[in-house]
mmCIF file of C-alpha atoms in Angstrom:
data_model
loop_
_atom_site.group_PDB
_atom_site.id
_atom_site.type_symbol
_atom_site.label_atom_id
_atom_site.label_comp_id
_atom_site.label_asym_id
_atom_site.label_seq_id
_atom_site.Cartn_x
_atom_site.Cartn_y
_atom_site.Cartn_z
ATOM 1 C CA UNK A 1 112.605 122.675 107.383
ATOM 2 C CA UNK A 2 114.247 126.126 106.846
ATOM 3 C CA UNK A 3 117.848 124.056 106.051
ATOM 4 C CA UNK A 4 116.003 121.770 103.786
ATOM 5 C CA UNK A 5 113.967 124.348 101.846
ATOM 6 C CA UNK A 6 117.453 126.282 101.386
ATOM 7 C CA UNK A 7 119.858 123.514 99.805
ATOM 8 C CA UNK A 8 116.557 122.322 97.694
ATOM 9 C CA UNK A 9 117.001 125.394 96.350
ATOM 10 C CA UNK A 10 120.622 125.379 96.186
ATOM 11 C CA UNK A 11 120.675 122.465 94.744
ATOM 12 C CA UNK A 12 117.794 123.632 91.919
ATOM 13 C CA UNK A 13 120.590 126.389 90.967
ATOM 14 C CA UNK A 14 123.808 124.418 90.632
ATOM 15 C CA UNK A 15 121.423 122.351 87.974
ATOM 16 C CA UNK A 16 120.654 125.213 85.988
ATOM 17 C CA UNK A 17 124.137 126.123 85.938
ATOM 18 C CA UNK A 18 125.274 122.816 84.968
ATOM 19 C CA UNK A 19 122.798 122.741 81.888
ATOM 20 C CA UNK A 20 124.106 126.052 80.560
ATOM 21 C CA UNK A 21 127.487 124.686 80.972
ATOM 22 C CA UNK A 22 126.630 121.410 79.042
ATOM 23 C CA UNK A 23 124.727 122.651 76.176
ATOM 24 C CA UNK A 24 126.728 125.919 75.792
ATOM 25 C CA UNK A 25 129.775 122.754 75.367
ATOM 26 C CA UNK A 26 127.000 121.311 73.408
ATOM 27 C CA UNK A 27 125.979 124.437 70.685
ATOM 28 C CA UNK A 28 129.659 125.067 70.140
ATOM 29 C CA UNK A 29 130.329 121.775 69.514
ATOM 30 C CA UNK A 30 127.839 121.320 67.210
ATOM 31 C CA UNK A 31 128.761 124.740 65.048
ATOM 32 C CA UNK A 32 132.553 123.631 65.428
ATOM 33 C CA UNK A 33 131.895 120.176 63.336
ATOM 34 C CA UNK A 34 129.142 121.669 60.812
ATOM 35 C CA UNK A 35 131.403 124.587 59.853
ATOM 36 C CA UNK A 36 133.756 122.547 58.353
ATOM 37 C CA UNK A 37 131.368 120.472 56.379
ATOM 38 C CA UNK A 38 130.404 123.780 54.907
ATOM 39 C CA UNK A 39 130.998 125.160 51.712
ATOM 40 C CA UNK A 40 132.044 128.482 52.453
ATOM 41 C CA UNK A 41 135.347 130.359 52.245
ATOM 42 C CA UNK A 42 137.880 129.670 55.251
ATOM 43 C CA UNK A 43 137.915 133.253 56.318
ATOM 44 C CA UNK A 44 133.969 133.461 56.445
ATOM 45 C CA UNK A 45 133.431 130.074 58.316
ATOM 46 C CA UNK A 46 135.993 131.453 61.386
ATOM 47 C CA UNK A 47 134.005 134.311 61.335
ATOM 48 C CA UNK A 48 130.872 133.133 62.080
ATOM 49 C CA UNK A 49 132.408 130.463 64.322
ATOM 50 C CA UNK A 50 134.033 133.332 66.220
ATOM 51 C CA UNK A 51 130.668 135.187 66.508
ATOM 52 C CA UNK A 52 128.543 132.070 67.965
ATOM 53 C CA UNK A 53 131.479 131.583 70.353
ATOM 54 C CA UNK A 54 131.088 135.192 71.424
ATOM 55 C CA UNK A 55 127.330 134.821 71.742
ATOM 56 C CA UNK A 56 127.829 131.292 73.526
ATOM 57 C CA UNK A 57 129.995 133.245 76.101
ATOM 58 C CA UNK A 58 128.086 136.346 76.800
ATOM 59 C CA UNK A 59 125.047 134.770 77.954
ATOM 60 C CA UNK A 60 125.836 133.486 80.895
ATOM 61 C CA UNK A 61 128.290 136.440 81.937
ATOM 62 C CA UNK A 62 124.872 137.968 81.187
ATOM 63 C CA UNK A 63 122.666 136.049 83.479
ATOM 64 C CA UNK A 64 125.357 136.261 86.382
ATOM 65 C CA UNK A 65 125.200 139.736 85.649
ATOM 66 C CA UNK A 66 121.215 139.625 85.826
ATOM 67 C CA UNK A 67 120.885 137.898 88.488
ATOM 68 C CA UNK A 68 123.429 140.208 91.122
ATOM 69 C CA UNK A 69 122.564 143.400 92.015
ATOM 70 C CA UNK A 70 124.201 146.256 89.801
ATOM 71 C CA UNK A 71 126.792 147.220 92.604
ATOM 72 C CA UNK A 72 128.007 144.254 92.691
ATOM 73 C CA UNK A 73 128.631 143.812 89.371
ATOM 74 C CA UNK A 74 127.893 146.385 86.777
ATOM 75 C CA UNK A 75 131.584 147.755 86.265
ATOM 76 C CA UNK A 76 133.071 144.390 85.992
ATOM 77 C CA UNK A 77 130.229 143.324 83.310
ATOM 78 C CA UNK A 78 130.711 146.676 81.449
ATOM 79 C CA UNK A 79 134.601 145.866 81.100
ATOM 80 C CA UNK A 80 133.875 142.339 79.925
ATOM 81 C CA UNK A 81 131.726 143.008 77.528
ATOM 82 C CA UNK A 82 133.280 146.265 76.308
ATOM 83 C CA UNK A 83 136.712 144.231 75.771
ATOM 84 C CA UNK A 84 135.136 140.755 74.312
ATOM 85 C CA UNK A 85 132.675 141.505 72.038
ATOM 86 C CA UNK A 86 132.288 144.114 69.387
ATOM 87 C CA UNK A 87 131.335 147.601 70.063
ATOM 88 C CA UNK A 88 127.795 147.832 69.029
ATOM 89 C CA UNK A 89 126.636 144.610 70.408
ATOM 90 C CA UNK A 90 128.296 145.530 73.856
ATOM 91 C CA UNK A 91 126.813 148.845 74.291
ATOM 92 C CA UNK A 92 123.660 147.069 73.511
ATOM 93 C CA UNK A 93 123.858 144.775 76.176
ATOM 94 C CA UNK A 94 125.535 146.968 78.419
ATOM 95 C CA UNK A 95 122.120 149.336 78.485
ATOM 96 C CA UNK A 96 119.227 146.205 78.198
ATOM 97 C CA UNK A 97 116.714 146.139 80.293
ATOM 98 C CA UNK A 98 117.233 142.127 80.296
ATOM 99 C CA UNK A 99 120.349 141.632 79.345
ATOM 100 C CA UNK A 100 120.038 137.579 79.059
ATOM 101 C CA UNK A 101 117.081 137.739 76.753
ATOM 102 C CA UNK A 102 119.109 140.268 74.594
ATOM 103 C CA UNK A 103 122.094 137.757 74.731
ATOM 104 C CA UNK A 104 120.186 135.172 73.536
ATOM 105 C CA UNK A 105 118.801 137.107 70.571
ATOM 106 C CA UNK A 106 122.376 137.327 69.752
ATOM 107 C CA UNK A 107 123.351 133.334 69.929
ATOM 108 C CA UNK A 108 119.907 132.920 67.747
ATOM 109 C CA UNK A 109 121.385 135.445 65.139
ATOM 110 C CA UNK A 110 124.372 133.329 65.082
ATOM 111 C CA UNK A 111 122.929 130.048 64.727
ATOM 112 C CA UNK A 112 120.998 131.846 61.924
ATOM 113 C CA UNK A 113 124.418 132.368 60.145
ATOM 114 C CA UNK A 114 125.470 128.888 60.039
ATOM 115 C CA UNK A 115 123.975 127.208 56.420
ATOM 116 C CA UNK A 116 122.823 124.066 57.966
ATOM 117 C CA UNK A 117 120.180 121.668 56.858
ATOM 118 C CA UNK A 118 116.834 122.044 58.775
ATOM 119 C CA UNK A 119 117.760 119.176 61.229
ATOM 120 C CA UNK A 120 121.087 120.479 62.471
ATOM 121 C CA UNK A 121 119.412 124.023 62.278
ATOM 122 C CA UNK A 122 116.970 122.413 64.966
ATOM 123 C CA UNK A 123 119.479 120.372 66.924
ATOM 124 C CA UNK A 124 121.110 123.782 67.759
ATOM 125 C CA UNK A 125 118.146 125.647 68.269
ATOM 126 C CA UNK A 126 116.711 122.968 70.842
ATOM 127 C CA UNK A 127 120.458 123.339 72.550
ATOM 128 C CA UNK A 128 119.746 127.342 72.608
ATOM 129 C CA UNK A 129 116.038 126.638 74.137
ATOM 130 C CA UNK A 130 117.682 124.821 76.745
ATOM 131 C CA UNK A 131 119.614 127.826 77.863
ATOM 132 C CA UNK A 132 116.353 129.830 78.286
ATOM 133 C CA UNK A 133 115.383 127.688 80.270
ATOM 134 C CA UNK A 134 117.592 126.928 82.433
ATOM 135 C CA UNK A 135 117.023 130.934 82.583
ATOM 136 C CA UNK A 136 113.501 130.954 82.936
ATOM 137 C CA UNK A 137 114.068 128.241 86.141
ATOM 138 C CA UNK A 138 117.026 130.597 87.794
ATOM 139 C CA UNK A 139 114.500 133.430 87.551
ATOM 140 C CA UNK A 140 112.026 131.774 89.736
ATOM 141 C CA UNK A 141 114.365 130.947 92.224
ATOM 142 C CA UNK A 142 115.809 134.507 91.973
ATOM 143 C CA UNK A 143 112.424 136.353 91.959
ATOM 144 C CA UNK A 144 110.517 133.386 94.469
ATOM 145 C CA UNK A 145 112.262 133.925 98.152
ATOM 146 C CA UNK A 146 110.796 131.826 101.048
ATOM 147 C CA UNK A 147 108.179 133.731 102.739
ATOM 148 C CA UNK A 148 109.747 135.930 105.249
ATOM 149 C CA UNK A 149 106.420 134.652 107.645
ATOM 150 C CA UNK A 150 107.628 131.362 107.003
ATOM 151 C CA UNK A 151 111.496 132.810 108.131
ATOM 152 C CA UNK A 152 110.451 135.182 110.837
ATOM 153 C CA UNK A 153 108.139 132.163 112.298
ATOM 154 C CA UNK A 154 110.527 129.487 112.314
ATOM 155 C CA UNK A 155 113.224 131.894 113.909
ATOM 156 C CA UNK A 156 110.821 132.610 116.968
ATOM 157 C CA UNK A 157 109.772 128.849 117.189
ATOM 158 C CA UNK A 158 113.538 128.263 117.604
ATOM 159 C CA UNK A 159 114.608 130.727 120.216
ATOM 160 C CA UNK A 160 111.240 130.043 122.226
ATOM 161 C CA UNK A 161 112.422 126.427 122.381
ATOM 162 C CA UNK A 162 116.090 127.026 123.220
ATOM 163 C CA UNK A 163 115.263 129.606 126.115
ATOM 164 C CA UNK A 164 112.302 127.310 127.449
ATOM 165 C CA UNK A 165 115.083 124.187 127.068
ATOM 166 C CA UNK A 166 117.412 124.406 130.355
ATOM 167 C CA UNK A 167 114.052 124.407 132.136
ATOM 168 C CA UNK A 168 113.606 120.290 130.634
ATOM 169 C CA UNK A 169 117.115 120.002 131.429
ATOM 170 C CA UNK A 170 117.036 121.288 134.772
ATOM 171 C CA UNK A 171 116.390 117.623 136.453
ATOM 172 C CA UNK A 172 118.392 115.742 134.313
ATOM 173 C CA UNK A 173 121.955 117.133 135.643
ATOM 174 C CA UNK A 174 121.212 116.299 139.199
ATOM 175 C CA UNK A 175 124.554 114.604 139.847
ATOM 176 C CA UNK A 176 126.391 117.926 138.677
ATOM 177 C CA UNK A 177 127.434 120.520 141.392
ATOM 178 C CA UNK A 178 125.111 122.993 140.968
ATOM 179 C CA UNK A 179 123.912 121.813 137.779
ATOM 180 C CA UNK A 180 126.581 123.333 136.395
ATOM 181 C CA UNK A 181 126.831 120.501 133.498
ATOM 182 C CA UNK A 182 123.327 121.723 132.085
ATOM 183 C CA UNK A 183 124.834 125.138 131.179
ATOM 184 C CA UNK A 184 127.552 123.642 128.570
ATOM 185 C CA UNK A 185 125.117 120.923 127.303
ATOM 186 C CA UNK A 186 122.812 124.166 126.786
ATOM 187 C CA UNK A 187 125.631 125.575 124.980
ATOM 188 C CA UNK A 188 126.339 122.833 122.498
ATOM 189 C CA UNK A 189 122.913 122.279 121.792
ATOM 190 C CA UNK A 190 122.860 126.191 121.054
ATOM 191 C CA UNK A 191 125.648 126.011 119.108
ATOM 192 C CA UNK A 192 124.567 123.659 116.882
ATOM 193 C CA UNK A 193 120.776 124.080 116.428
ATOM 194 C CA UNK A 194 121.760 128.076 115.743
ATOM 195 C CA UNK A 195 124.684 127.159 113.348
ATOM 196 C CA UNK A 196 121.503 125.180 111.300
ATOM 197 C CA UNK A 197 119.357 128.161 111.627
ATOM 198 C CA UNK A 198 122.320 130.405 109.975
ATOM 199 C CA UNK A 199 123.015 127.819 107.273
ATOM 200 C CA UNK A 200 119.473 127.884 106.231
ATOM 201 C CA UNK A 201 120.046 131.815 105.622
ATOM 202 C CA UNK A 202 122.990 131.537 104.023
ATOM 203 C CA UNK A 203 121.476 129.266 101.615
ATOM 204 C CA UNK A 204 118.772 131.305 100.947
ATOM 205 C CA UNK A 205 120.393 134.300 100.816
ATOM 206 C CA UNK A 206 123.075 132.913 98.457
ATOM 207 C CA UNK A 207 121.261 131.176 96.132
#
């Protein structure tokens, strides 16, 4: 159950991610071919290009950055934003409360620049929705842990269970001196039910 509960939820995350990587591919896409259609000077269309690409890419540096803890990686976001992005949009993200959410105020200003008719100007809003909430999704996973009763109880139920186990086993490894034999099949079933236990932390912990 604990195993199961953790790669459902591993496997929620590596969605999300995938969705911001397909319709970030998606929005740039999209403002890549309706630039040129444009009819604006050469110099302004690769600027406002170059600023949804920079919006595009700070979100999810932002939401990485959101969702680890600030020693892990508040130095390293700092520097990326700090030598990516202009000066007054990284100190702004550098010191937001929710840095995503500010980061996608920024790739809606963007969009905003682009002189598109009102369906493309929807197409690559809907993209831009999609990225909240994929978000809004990694959030809950982020901010929902499984119930440490749940954890605690299922740990207990398991080491009850393995202790109480070489007393089943007992009867079974007659034929071995000793019944020596029932102390390595103890072991491997140890091993193994444990090494499940762990990777149902890991998952948990990780994701």
């Amino acid at each position: 159950f604990r195993t199961n509960t953790g790669y459902q939820r591993w496997d929620e995350a590596r969605k999300n991610w995938g969705s911001i990587v397909n319709n970030s591919r998606t929005i740039m896409r999209q403002g890549a071919a309706w630039v040129h259609e444009c009819d604006l000077p050469r110099k302004e269309k690769h600027r406002i290009l170059a600023r949804l690409a920079a919006a595009v890419w700070c979100f999810p540096r932002s939401l990485t950055r959101h969702l680890l803890s600030a020693r892990e990686d508040e130095a390293d976001y700092a520097a990326d934003m700090r030598s990516n992005l202009r000066a007054d949009l990284a100190e702004d993200l550098i010191a937001a409360r929710h840095k995503p959410t500010r980061a996608m105020y920024e790739l809606s200003c963007a969009i905003n620049e682009f002189p598109l008719s009102d369906w493309r100007r929807v197409a690559m809003d809907s993209a831009a929705t999609s990225l909240c909430d994929a978000m809004g999704s990694s959030e809950r996973i982020f901010t929902s842990p499984v119930p440490r009763f749940y954890t605690r109880h299922t740990a207990r139920f398991l080491e009850v269970w393995l202790i109480l186990m070489p007393l089943t086993l007992y009867n079974a490894f007659d034929y071995s001196w000793n019944h020596w034999a029932m102390i390595a099949a103890t072991g491997v079933i140890c091993f193994f039910l444990v090494g499940i236990e762990e990777l149902g932390i890991q998952l948990e912990g990780r994701f």
